[in-house]
Amino acid sequence: MEMSMGSADMNAWILSERQDFVDGVSSILREHGVDAVWLGPETRSLTGLKGLLIVDGEAAHASGLHPGAEEPGADRGLEILTLRKPEASAIALAAEYTRTCAALRQELDGYKSTRLAIGAVVRALNRPLSDADAIPTALGELMERFRCRRLLMLSAEEGRRGLSVFYQRNLSDRFLADVAAHGGLAVMDRVFAEILCVVDVIERDILLRLDPAAGDWSRLLDLGGGEGSDFLLFTLKSNRRPVGMVIMGYDHESSWSSQEKESLSLLGMQLGLALENLQLFSRVQAARREWEATVDSMRDMVFFANPEGIIQRANAALAEYAGLPLTDVVGRRCSDVMSCGQRFEACPYRRGALMEGMAGFEMQGGDNRSYRILITPYRMGADQAAGTVHLASDITEEKQRLLLEEDKRQLLELDSLKNRFMASVSHELKTPLNAVIGFSEILLAGTYGAVNEKQQRYLENIHTSGKHLLALISDILDYMRLEADELSLQTEELDMDELVGSTLELMRQEADRGGVRLTLHRDALPCRVTADRRRVRQVLFNLLSNALKFTPEGGSVEVRAYREGDRVVVEVEDTGVGIAPQDQGKLFNEFTQVGEGARRGGGAGLGLALSRRLVELHGGSIRVESEPGRGSTFSFTLPVYHAVDARKRGRS
């Protein structure tokens, strides 16, 4: 019977002392492409032999070897055929059987190796997700089992465009830089998107057949191996969705069995699932760190308590409030940390939050500060509450601010009542005062007959005092109107030279009585403004009255009005007692008198304050320059040709 045995890929041994037996068996084996080795008389052991052993049945015992005493086993790998003479058919069948057993044994060894490789990788991947070395360890096992020299793992994370390097082994920095600089990742993106999404495992030759253009950039895929190198690619999948790929580089041309490729396909699913889980875990951890950083940066206290009232998570603010490390706060009862005076099980606010969805209350903390507590349930499902989230905000400053605002409101109300009272009283006083002044003027004029000298002096005192009191009351009323934003200006275009001159003439008699020289200096340029005549005259009266009042006999008061840019400046300079520097800042305050004015008494301390407010109401300014014993200069400015909406300016 003729049988074809294929190429010579097995060993054959002949155990015999007969030359004719050895020659006959060797001849038959050669016809089937197998070379045999003769074991001579000196052979004492069969240990280590694999393949087919043909034993001479007549001479076996004479050699001292007894192969029949050992049963051929799969692990031994030696098949034994005993013949008394060379038989072609028996030898052919034995050779084919041996070849088949060897192939099956090789396949079984490959299967065992694959199982070992898969087991080693899976054991590495079964580490906790927090173990950053799990995937690198698994890839190291993969390199060892598949004897590759270099390895590159690329990931295609969901939500991100293209591949990114996840892990590499034995790749030079120069090669990685070259890949990045010459679009290497784009090339690998193409392989991943167009080929590996269809084929799980692919080697160089098959890749080049599928895509001839790949030859131009296949050097990138051999990971810098150089001439004669090789590579193998396989896909990483999770739930049948490609999530990355692995490139294994070899320094020499290699081949892989179908079992090895199948195992890589299985490992690709394991690695892909592990990669996606790791990416998800990383995103969760990043979100958790971001949440913790956000919550820890809050000044409010935040913590989560389970249904038994045990604090599961908390932020740094709560630890600071409790005066404990954060690790000691977690695990304690809520009622032991907070100073709310409620047992957690019986807390009505917690029950209210679980029933209503939210509850809140205020408490006084152990640090004597006030806190607002908000409680909301934390639910795992539609109905089941896994615990409660507590937010405690320090409202001490807020409560103090509210108290201050209430005090301010009450003070403003009292101030308004005071103003209304003073305005009402002032109005009530003006009517009888006007009568007193009017009748005193009639009597002084002799309308009802002449009066003697003593009566004349008394009437003049009555008239002067009445006018003074009326001026005080008018100042108070003006001040009240200014405070209530009710003082309006009746503006018109004024010639300041004429207004200042006429005012001086009205004050001339008073200056003469005091022995004070009163002079006016006019500017060559016209000094015209838009202003309220009565209010500007009121300011001039106040300044002139003060100058005459505090200038001794023989002194002088000079008034100047001149243009300075887009302003008209009016100055009142006296040679009086002067004002100390420390008092000058108080001059324009309401109800304030300083220096000589405070010592002499008289007046309400409103004249200069009202002058400042009236000048500012016109859009101008007022100031003082003074030196004790040398006199003072008061000056104010008004805009040239400046139309003023008095009510709007007053309220601004």
PDB file of C-alpha atoms in Angstrom, residues 5 79 90 104 113 115 140 148 201 213 243 253 287 300 340 354 383 385 418 501 541 575 583 646:
ATOM      1  CA  MET A   5       3.767  11.145   4.216  1.00  0.00           C
ATOM      2  CA  GLU A  79       6.225   5.697  19.052  1.00  0.00           C
ATOM      3  CA  ALA A  90       3.509  -1.385   8.498  1.00  0.00           C
ATOM      4  CA  LEU A 104      -1.511  16.678  17.681  1.00  0.00           C
ATOM      5  CA  SER A 113       0.796  27.721  25.882  1.00  0.00           C
ATOM      6  CA  ARG A 115      -4.113  28.945  27.814  1.00  0.00           C
ATOM      7  CA  GLY A 140       4.443  42.464  29.889  1.00  0.00           C
ATOM      8  CA  CYS A 148       7.992  40.160  20.932  1.00  0.00           C
ATOM      9  CA  VAL A 201      -5.629  40.309  14.150  1.00  0.00           C
ATOM     10  CA  ALA A 213      -0.184  51.649   0.008  1.00  0.00           C
ATOM     11  CA  VAL A 243     -11.473  50.917  21.665  1.00  0.00           C
ATOM     12  CA  GLU A 253      10.447  37.771  10.365  1.00  0.00           C
ATOM     13  CA  ALA A 287     -14.844  63.833  38.630  1.00  0.00           C
ATOM     14  CA  ASP A 300     -20.022  76.156  53.880  1.00  0.00           C
ATOM     15  CA  CYS A 340     -27.953  71.339  66.816  1.00  0.00           C
ATOM     16  CA  LEU A 354     -37.345  62.880  53.702  1.00  0.00           C
ATOM     17  CA  ASP A 383     -38.342  55.786  46.585  1.00  0.00           C
ATOM     18  CA  ALA A 385     -33.388  57.195  50.460  1.00  0.00           C
ATOM     19  CA  LYS A 418     -36.690 115.021  63.391  1.00  0.00           C
ATOM     20  CA  GLY A 501     -21.313 144.868  43.949  1.00  0.00           C
ATOM     21  CA  PHE A 541     -23.933 137.175  52.657  1.00  0.00           C
ATOM     22  CA  THR A 575      -7.464 140.468  57.807  1.00  0.00           C
ATOM     23  CA  ASP A 583      -9.982 123.389  62.448  1.00  0.00           C
ATOM     24  CA  ALA A 646     -31.430 122.388  39.776  1.00  0.00           C
TER      25      ALA A 646
END
